[in-house]
Amino acid sequence: MASSSNPHLNLCKKCSKNKKKYASLPILPDDILTEIIARLQPKPFCRFKCVGKSWLDLSSQAFKQNRFLRRPNLYGLVINNLVQRTNDDINFKILSRNKRDVDVKLSSLKNIGPITIKDCCNGLLLIQTREQNEPQWMVCLVVYNPAIRKLVKLPALRRPGRIIHRYVSLAYDPEISPEFHVLFFRTVLVQSHWHTALDIFSSRKGRWEEGKVFTDTVATYQWNSSIYLGGMVRRLVKGNVFSVNPTEGVHKLTKLPPLEFQILPLSFTNLAKSQGLLHYIVVNGGKLLIWVCIDFDKSEWILKHEIRLQETFGLSGKEFEDSNRRAPKVIALHPEKDILFISVRDRKLLSYNLRTGEQNRACTLPRRGNLCFWNYVPCYSDFVFTK
């Protein structure tokens, strides 16, 4: 009688009955489980795949159906000062109303020395750092995910010799592959001619591989952003878009669209990715032109938008061309909408709807320029940080 009146004992009996009851329930079919997983938010989705191998297989099938992971959700802009003095010159401007637990202050990188952001691709940041007493030709890179606060340090890349330009690009798309690639472009002298050489790092192999020398082009626009689209890293070169496959090293050239008249030098030119398509932005003769590429092999472009700076923003083309003044610059395109981010006077960043013409103030930019900008979309996958 005393034992039956014990509340703890009664609770244990109830728990054992519940376990037997739930153990007898049938297991849900894989198609129903896949449908459930496809409705999860990013963080629960990533936790689900860590339960076991069978759950990982189900999450891989549900990845493309998950609307939270499939559709890009712009969280903000990563802003880096090209003339960087301290880590404080790196800014993170949040544009989304939904606040998330993202390391916007890059606090996990405080112990690795001075850092410079070199690229941003699908939620991963490519950061260059340098240890004390190391030569300048030694390149030390880190790949960091601010959403999950994890990083990967790449092996040091030693490329001494006469190099005029060098710059790096990051290639990562979880819908294509769980691995990432880092491409190190360098302009080298070969038989009295300057050409582009390429080294590629693969997260799967964990090492650098020296690529071939491209003798048909010289990548001269090293200050422009690189775009990873369709499994190819795309950069601007003189008169062309230079595309290279990071897994195979195969490359191709796509001619840029012709301009009616060209004022040299162009006051602004850059590539952007929006709604799954490659866009070419150029400011020429007081006009802002946005082209979209519909066929890389045939170099087919369509003029999507033509904006007169004076009528739209009250700005002249000369203000764009004058680098000594606080000239406005085109920042970026929204990854999934027809929205252009452009900076104007008084360090204002405007969002301009290319369809309706609506203008809204997005944020205030840092005081010091020459600034470089990237769209940031959080990524909660940690495949690249697990061995």
CSV table of C-alpha atoms in Angstrom, one decimal:
chain,number,residue,atom,x,y,z
A,1,MET,CA,0.0,0.0,0.0
A,2,ALA,CA,2.8,2.4,0.8
A,3,SER,CA,4.5,1.8,-2.5
A,4,SER,CA,1.3,2.4,-4.5
A,5,SER,CA,0.9,5.8,-2.7
A,6,ASN,CA,4.3,6.9,-3.8
A,7,PRO,CA,3.8,9.7,-6.5
A,8,HIS,CA,7.2,9.1,-8.0
A,9,LEU,CA,6.5,5.4,-8.5
A,10,ASN,CA,3.1,6.2,-10.1
A,11,LEU,CA,4.8,8.7,-12.4
A,12,CYS,CA,7.3,6.0,-13.5
A,13,LYS,CA,4.5,3.6,-14.2
A,14,LYS,CA,2.8,6.2,-16.4
A,15,CYS,CA,6.0,6.9,-18.3
A,16,SER,CA,6.6,3.2,-19.0
A,17,LYS,CA,3.0,2.8,-20.3
A,18,ASN,CA,3.5,5.8,-22.6
A,19,LYS,CA,6.8,4.4,-23.9
A,20,LYS,CA,5.0,1.1,-24.8
A,21,LYS,CA,2.2,3.0,-26.3
A,22,TYR,CA,4.4,5.2,-28.5
A,23,ALA,CA,6.7,2.3,-29.4
A,24,SER,CA,3.8,0.5,-30.9
A,25,LEU,CA,2.9,3.4,-33.3
A,26,PRO,CA,3.8,2.8,-36.9
A,27,ILE,CA,6.7,4.6,-38.5
A,28,LEU,CA,5.7,7.4,-41.0
A,29,PRO,CA,6.5,6.8,-44.6
A,30,ASP,CA,9.5,8.5,-46.1
A,31,ASP,CA,7.4,10.7,-48.5
A,32,ILE,CA,5.4,12.1,-45.5
A,33,LEU,CA,8.6,12.7,-43.5
A,34,THR,CA,10.1,14.5,-46.5
A,35,GLU,CA,7.1,16.7,-46.7
A,36,ILE,CA,7.4,17.6,-43.0
A,37,ILE,CA,11.1,18.3,-43.2
A,38,ALA,CA,10.5,20.6,-46.2
A,39,ARG,CA,8.4,22.9,-44.0
A,40,LEU,CA,11.1,23.3,-41.3
A,41,GLN,CA,12.9,26.6,-40.6
A,42,PRO,CA,16.7,26.6,-41.4
A,43,LYS,CA,17.9,25.9,-37.9
A,44,PRO,CA,15.5,23.0,-37.1
A,45,PHE,CA,16.3,21.6,-40.6
A,46,CYS,CA,20.0,21.5,-39.9
A,47,ARG,CA,19.4,19.9,-36.5
A,48,PHE,CA,17.2,17.3,-38.1
A,49,LYS,CA,19.9,16.1,-40.5
A,50,CYS,CA,22.4,15.5,-37.6
A,51,VAL,CA,20.2,12.8,-36.0
A,52,GLY,CA,21.4,9.9,-38.1
A,53,LYS,CA,22.3,8.7,-41.6
A,54,SER,CA,18.8,7.9,-42.6
A,55,TRP,CA,17.6,11.4,-41.4
A,56,LEU,CA,20.5,12.9,-43.4
A,57,ASP,CA,19.3,11.2,-46.6
A,58,LEU,CA,15.8,12.5,-46.0
A,59,SER,CA,17.0,16.0,-45.4
A,60,SER,CA,19.0,15.9,-48.6
A,61,GLN,CA,15.8,15.0,-50.6
A,62,ALA,CA,13.8,17.7,-48.8
A,63,PHE,CA,16.4,20.5,-49.3
A,64,LYS,CA,15.2,21.6,-52.7
A,65,GLN,CA,11.6,21.6,-51.5
A,66,ASN,CA,12.3,23.7,-48.5
A,67,ARG,CA,11.2,27.3,-49.3
A,68,PHE,CA,13.3,28.8,-46.5
A,69,LEU,CA,16.5,27.3,-47.9
A,70,ARG,CA,15.6,27.4,-51.6
A,71,ARG,CA,14.6,31.1,-51.9
A,72,PRO,CA,17.3,33.7,-51.1
A,73,ASN,CA,16.3,35.9,-48.2
A,74,LEU,CA,18.3,39.1,-48.1
A,75,TYR,CA,19.4,39.9,-44.6
A,76,GLY,CA,21.8,42.8,-45.2
A,77,LEU,CA,24.9,44.2,-46.9
A,78,VAL,CA,28.5,43.4,-46.0
A,79,ILE,CA,30.5,46.6,-46.4
A,80,ASN,CA,34.3,46.5,-46.5
A,81,ASN,CA,36.6,49.5,-46.8
A,82,LEU,CA,39.2,48.9,-49.5
A,83,VAL,CA,41.6,51.3,-47.7
A,84,GLN,CA,41.2,49.4,-44.4
A,85,ARG,CA,43.0,50.6,-41.3
A,86,THR,CA,41.3,48.5,-38.6
A,87,ASN,CA,38.7,45.8,-38.4
A,88,ASP,CA,36.2,48.5,-37.5
A,89,ASP,CA,36.2,49.5,-41.1
A,90,ILE,CA,34.1,46.4,-41.8
A,91,ASN,CA,30.4,47.1,-41.4
A,92,PHE,CA,27.3,45.0,-41.5
A,93,LYS,CA,24.1,46.8,-42.5
A,94,ILE,CA,21.0,44.9,-41.6
A,95,LEU,CA,18.1,45.5,-44.1
A,96,SER,CA,15.8,42.7,-43.0
A,97,ARG,CA,13.1,43.3,-40.4
A,98,ASN,CA,13.4,39.8,-39.1
A,99,LYS,CA,16.3,39.9,-36.7
A,100,ARG,CA,18.4,36.7,-36.5
A,101,ASP,CA,21.2,35.4,-34.5
A,102,VAL,CA,23.9,36.3,-36.9
A,103,ASP,CA,27.5,37.3,-35.9
A,104,VAL,CA,27.3,40.7,-37.7
A,105,LYS,CA,30.2,42.0,-35.6
A,106,LEU,CA,32.4,39.1,-36.6
A,107,SER,CA,33.3,38.5,-33.0
A,108,SER,CA,34.6,35.0,-33.6
A,109,LEU,CA,37.4,36.5,-35.8
A,110,LYS,CA,38.9,38.9,-33.2
A,111,ASN,CA,41.8,36.5,-32.3
A,112,ILE,CA,43.1,35.9,-35.8
A,113,GLY,CA,44.6,39.3,-36.4
A,114,PRO,CA,43.7,42.0,-38.9
A,115,ILE,CA,41.1,40.9,-41.4
A,116,THR,CA,39.9,42.0,-44.8
A,117,ILE,CA,36.7,40.6,-46.5
A,118,LYS,CA,37.5,39.6,-50.0
A,119,ASP,CA,34.3,37.9,-51.1
A,120,CYS,CA,30.9,36.8,-50.0
A,121,CYS,CA,29.0,33.9,-51.6
A,122,ASN,CA,25.7,32.3,-50.4
A,123,GLY,CA,26.2,33.1,-46.7
A,124,LEU,CA,30.0,32.4,-46.5
A,125,LEU,CA,32.6,35.1,-46.1
A,126,LEU,CA,36.1,34.8,-47.6
A,127,ILE,CA,38.5,36.7,-45.4
A,128,GLN,CA,42.2,37.4,-45.8
A,129,THR,CA,44.4,37.8,-42.8
A,130,ARG,CA,48.2,38.0,-42.2
A,131,GLU,CA,50.3,36.8,-39.3
A,132,GLN,CA,53.1,38.9,-37.9
A,133,ASN,CA,56.5,38.7,-39.6
A,134,GLU,CA,55.0,36.9,-42.7
A,135,PRO,CA,56.0,38.1,-46.2
A,136,GLN,CA,53.3,40.0,-48.2
A,137,TRP,CA,53.3,37.4,-50.9
A,138,MET,CA,52.0,34.7,-48.5
A,139,VAL,CA,48.2,34.6,-48.7
A,140,CYS,CA,46.3,33.4,-45.6
A,141,LEU,CA,42.6,32.9,-46.0
A,142,VAL,CA,39.7,32.0,-43.8
A,143,VAL,CA,36.2,31.0,-44.8
A,144,TYR,CA,33.6,32.0,-42.1
A,145,ASN,CA,29.9,31.5,-41.7
A,146,PRO,CA,28.4,34.3,-39.5
A,147,ALA,CA,25.1,32.5,-39.1
A,148,ILE,CA,26.5,29.4,-37.3
A,149,ARG,CA,29.8,31.0,-36.1
A,150,LYS,CA,32.1,28.4,-37.7
A,151,LEU,CA,35.3,28.9,-39.7
A,152,VAL,CA,37.8,27.0,-41.8
A,153,LYS,CA,41.4,28.2,-42.1
A,154,LEU,CA,42.9,27.4,-45.5
A,155,PRO,CA,46.5,26.4,-45.9
A,156,ALA,CA,48.9,29.3,-46.6
A,157,LEU,CA,49.4,30.0,-50.3
A,158,ARG,CA,52.9,30.8,-51.3
A,159,ARG,CA,53.3,32.5,-54.6
A,160,PRO,CA,56.4,34.6,-54.7
A,161,GLY,CA,57.5,36.4,-57.8
A,162,ARG,CA,56.4,39.3,-59.9
A,163,ILE,CA,52.6,39.6,-59.7
A,164,ILE,CA,50.9,42.8,-60.7
A,165,HIS,CA,47.4,42.0,-59.6
A,166,ARG,CA,46.0,39.2,-57.4
A,167,TYR,CA,42.5,38.7,-56.1
A,168,VAL,CA,40.4,35.8,-54.8
A,169,SER,CA,36.9,34.5,-55.4
A,170,LEU,CA,34.7,32.2,-53.4
A,171,ALA,CA,32.4,29.6,-55.0
A,172,TYR,CA,29.8,27.9,-52.9
A,173,ASP,CA,26.2,26.9,-53.5
A,174,PRO,CA,24.6,24.2,-51.2
A,175,GLU,CA,22.1,23.3,-53.9
A,176,ILE,CA,24.9,22.3,-56.3
A,177,SER,CA,27.5,20.8,-53.8
A,178,PRO,CA,28.3,20.8,-50.1
A,179,GLU,CA,31.9,21.7,-50.8
A,180,PHE,CA,33.3,25.2,-51.6
A,181,HIS,CA,36.2,26.4,-53.8
A,182,VAL,CA,38.5,29.4,-53.5
A,183,LEU,CA,40.0,30.7,-56.7
A,184,PHE,CA,43.2,32.7,-56.5
A,185,PHE,CA,43.7,34.8,-59.7
A,186,ARG,CA,47.1,36.3,-60.4
A,187,THR,CA,48.4,38.3,-63.3
A,188,VAL,CA,51.8,36.9,-64.3
A,189,LEU,CA,54.4,37.6,-67.0
A,190,VAL,CA,54.8,34.9,-69.6
A,191,GLN,CA,57.1,35.5,-72.5
A,192,SER,CA,56.9,39.3,-72.2
A,193,HIS,CA,53.1,39.2,-72.1
A,194,TRP,CA,50.8,39.5,-69.1
A,195,HIS,CA,48.4,36.6,-68.6
A,196,THR,CA,46.0,35.3,-65.9
A,197,ALA,CA,47.1,32.3,-63.8
A,198,LEU,CA,44.7,30.5,-61.5
A,199,ASP,CA,45.1,28.4,-58.3
A,200,ILE,CA,42.1,26.6,-56.9
A,201,PHE,CA,41.5,25.3,-53.3
A,202,SER,CA,38.8,22.6,-52.8
A,203,SER,CA,37.3,22.0,-49.3
A,204,ARG,CA,36.9,18.3,-50.2
A,205,LYS,CA,40.6,17.8,-51.1
A,206,GLY,CA,41.8,20.3,-48.4
A,207,ARG,CA,44.7,21.6,-50.6
A,208,TRP,CA,45.6,24.1,-53.2
A,209,GLU,CA,46.1,23.0,-56.8
A,210,GLU,CA,48.0,25.1,-59.3
A,211,GLY,CA,45.9,25.7,-62.4
A,212,LYS,CA,46.8,26.5,-65.9
A,213,VAL,CA,47.6,29.9,-67.4
A,214,PHE,CA,44.9,31.5,-69.5
A,215,THR,CA,46.7,33.0,-72.5
A,216,ASP,CA,43.6,34.5,-74.2
A,217,THR,CA,42.7,37.0,-71.5
A,218,VAL,CA,44.1,39.2,-68.8
A,219,ALA,CA,41.7,39.9,-65.8
A,220,THR,CA,42.2,43.6,-65.4
A,221,TYR,CA,39.1,44.6,-63.4
A,222,GLN,CA,40.3,43.2,-60.1
A,223,TRP,CA,38.1,45.6,-58.0
A,224,ASN,CA,34.8,44.2,-59.3
A,225,SER,CA,32.8,41.6,-57.6
A,226,SER,CA,32.8,38.0,-58.7
A,227,ILE,CA,29.6,36.1,-59.3
A,228,TYR,CA,29.1,32.4,-58.8
A,229,LEU,CA,26.2,31.3,-61.0
A,230,GLY,CA,25.5,28.1,-62.8
A,231,GLY,CA,28.5,26.3,-61.4
A,232,MET,CA,30.9,29.0,-62.9
A,233,VAL,CA,32.7,31.9,-61.3
A,234,ARG,CA,32.2,34.9,-63.4
A,235,ARG,CA,34.3,38.1,-63.4
A,236,LEU,CA,34.7,41.1,-65.6
A,237,VAL,CA,37.7,41.4,-67.9
A,238,LYS,CA,38.3,43.8,-70.7
A,239,GLY,CA,35.3,43.7,-73.0
A,240,ASN,CA,34.2,40.2,-71.8
A,241,VAL,CA,32.8,38.2,-68.9
A,242,PHE,CA,35.4,35.6,-67.9
A,243,SER,CA,33.8,32.4,-66.6
A,244,VAL,CA,35.7,29.5,-65.1
A,245,ASN,CA,34.5,26.1,-63.6
A,246,PRO,CA,36.2,25.7,-60.2
A,247,THR,CA,36.0,21.9,-60.3
A,248,GLU,CA,37.4,21.4,-63.8
A,249,GLY,CA,39.2,24.6,-64.6
A,250,VAL,CA,37.4,24.9,-67.9
A,251,HIS,CA,36.8,28.6,-68.9
A,252,LYS,CA,35.0,30.6,-71.5
A,253,LEU,CA,34.6,34.2,-72.6
A,254,THR,CA,31.3,36.0,-73.1
A,255,LYS,CA,31.3,39.3,-74.9
A,256,LEU,CA,29.7,42.2,-73.1
A,257,PRO,CA,26.8,44.1,-74.8
A,258,PRO,CA,27.8,47.0,-77.1
A,259,LEU,CA,27.1,50.5,-76.0
A,260,GLU,CA,25.7,53.2,-78.2
A,261,PHE,CA,28.6,55.5,-77.2
A,262,GLN,CA,31.2,55.1,-74.6
A,263,ILE,CA,32.8,57.7,-72.3
A,264,LEU,CA,36.1,56.4,-71.2
A,265,PRO,CA,36.8,55.5,-68.5
A,266,LEU,CA,33.4,54.1,-67.6
A,267,SER,CA,32.4,55.7,-64.2
A,268,PHE,CA,30.9,52.4,-63.0
A,269,THR,CA,30.7,48.9,-64.2
A,270,ASN,CA,30.0,45.7,-62.4
A,271,LEU,CA,28.3,42.3,-62.5
A,272,ALA,CA,25.4,41.2,-60.3
A,273,LYS,CA,23.2,38.2,-59.7
A,274,SER,CA,19.4,38.6,-59.4
A,275,GLN,CA,16.6,36.2,-59.7
A,276,GLY,CA,19.0,33.5,-60.9
A,277,LEU,CA,20.3,35.5,-63.9
A,278,LEU,CA,23.6,37.4,-64.5
A,279,HIS,CA,23.2,41.2,-64.8
A,280,TYR,CA,25.7,43.7,-66.1
A,281,ILE,CA,25.5,47.2,-64.7
A,282,VAL,CA,27.2,50.2,-66.3
A,283,VAL,CA,26.9,54.0,-66.0
A,284,ASN,CA,27.6,55.7,-69.3
A,285,GLY,CA,26.8,59.2,-70.5
A,286,GLY,CA,24.4,60.1,-67.6
A,287,LYS,CA,22.5,56.8,-68.0
A,288,LEU,CA,22.5,53.7,-65.8
A,289,LEU,CA,22.0,50.6,-67.9
A,290,ILE,CA,21.2,47.2,-66.6
A,291,TRP,CA,21.6,44.2,-69.0
A,292,VAL,CA,20.7,40.6,-68.4
A,293,CYS,CA,22.5,37.7,-70.1
A,294,ILE,CA,20.2,35.1,-71.6
A,295,ASP,CA,22.9,33.0,-73.4
A,296,PHE,CA,26.5,32.8,-72.4
A,297,ASP,CA,27.7,30.7,-75.4
A,298,LYS,CA,26.2,33.1,-77.9
A,299,SER,CA,26.9,36.3,-75.9
A,300,GLU,CA,23.2,37.3,-76.0
A,301,TRP,CA,22.2,40.2,-73.8
A,302,ILE,CA,18.9,42.0,-73.3
A,303,LEU,CA,18.7,45.6,-72.1
A,304,LYS,CA,16.4,45.3,-69.0
A,305,HIS,CA,16.5,48.8,-67.5
A,306,GLU,CA,17.6,52.2,-68.6
A,307,ILE,CA,17.6,54.9,-66.0
A,308,ARG,CA,18.4,58.6,-66.5
A,309,LEU,CA,20.4,59.8,-63.5
A,310,GLN,CA,19.3,63.4,-63.7
A,311,GLU,CA,15.6,62.7,-63.9
A,312,THR,CA,15.5,59.8,-61.4
A,313,PHE,CA,18.0,60.9,-58.7
A,314,GLY,CA,18.8,64.5,-59.7
A,315,LEU,CA,22.4,63.4,-60.4
A,316,SER,CA,24.6,64.1,-63.4
A,317,GLY,CA,26.9,61.7,-65.1
A,318,LYS,CA,29.8,64.0,-64.1
A,319,GLU,CA,29.1,63.3,-60.4
A,320,PHE,CA,29.6,59.6,-61.1
A,321,GLU,CA,32.9,60.2,-63.0
A,322,ASP,CA,34.4,62.6,-60.5
A,323,SER,CA,36.2,60.3,-58.0
A,324,ASN,CA,37.4,63.2,-55.9
A,325,ARG,CA,33.9,64.1,-54.7
A,326,ARG,CA,31.4,62.1,-52.8
A,327,ALA,CA,30.0,60.6,-55.9
A,328,PRO,CA,27.1,58.2,-55.7
A,329,LYS,CA,27.8,54.6,-56.6
A,330,VAL,CA,25.7,51.7,-57.6
A,331,ILE,CA,25.8,49.1,-54.8
A,332,ALA,CA,24.0,45.9,-55.7
A,333,LEU,CA,20.8,44.3,-57.0
A,334,HIS,CA,18.4,42.5,-54.7
A,335,PRO,CA,18.9,38.7,-55.2
A,336,GLU,CA,15.3,38.0,-55.8
A,337,LYS,CA,13.5,41.3,-56.6
A,338,ASP,CA,13.8,44.1,-59.1
A,339,ILE,CA,15.3,46.4,-56.5
A,340,LEU,CA,18.5,48.4,-57.0
A,341,PHE,CA,20.6,49.6,-54.0
A,342,ILE,CA,22.4,52.9,-54.8
A,343,SER,CA,24.2,55.4,-52.6
A,344,VAL,CA,23.5,59.1,-53.0
A,345,ARG,CA,24.6,62.3,-51.2
A,346,ASP,CA,25.0,62.5,-47.4
A,347,ARG,CA,25.9,58.8,-47.3
A,348,LYS,CA,22.3,57.7,-47.9
A,349,LEU,CA,21.7,54.2,-49.3
A,350,LEU,CA,18.5,54.1,-51.3
A,351,SER,CA,16.5,51.1,-52.4
A,352,TYR,CA,15.0,51.8,-55.9
A,353,ASN,CA,12.2,49.7,-57.3
A,354,LEU,CA,13.1,49.2,-60.9
A,355,ARG,CA,9.4,48.5,-61.8
A,356,THR,CA,7.5,51.0,-59.9
A,357,GLY,CA,10.1,53.7,-59.4
A,358,GLU,CA,9.6,53.9,-55.7
A,359,GLN,CA,12.5,55.1,-53.6
A,360,ASN,CA,13.1,54.3,-49.9
A,361,ARG,CA,16.0,55.1,-47.6
A,362,ALA,CA,17.6,51.8,-46.5
A,363,CYS,CA,20.4,52.9,-44.2
A,364,THR,CA,23.3,55.3,-43.7
A,365,LEU,CA,26.7,54.3,-45.1
A,366,PRO,CA,30.0,54.6,-43.3
A,367,ARG,CA,31.9,57.9,-43.5
A,368,ARG,CA,35.0,56.6,-45.1
A,369,GLY,CA,34.9,55.3,-48.7
A,370,ASN,CA,36.3,53.5,-51.1
A,371,LEU,CA,33.7,50.9,-50.1
A,372,CYS,CA,33.0,47.4,-51.4
A,373,PHE,CA,29.6,45.8,-51.0
A,374,TRP,CA,28.1,42.3,-51.0
A,375,ASN,CA,24.6,40.9,-50.5
A,376,TYR,CA,24.4,38.7,-47.5
A,377,VAL,CA,21.9,35.8,-47.3
A,378,PRO,CA,22.3,33.6,-44.1
A,379,CYS,CA,23.3,30.0,-44.6
A,380,TYR,CA,22.6,27.5,-41.8
A,381,SER,CA,24.3,24.5,-43.4
A,382,ASP,CA,27.5,23.2,-41.8
A,383,PHE,CA,28.5,20.5,-44.3
A,384,VAL,CA,31.6,22.5,-45.2
A,385,PHE,CA,32.8,22.7,-41.6
A,386,THR,CA,32.6,19.0,-40.9
A,387,LYS,CA,35.2,16.4,-42.0
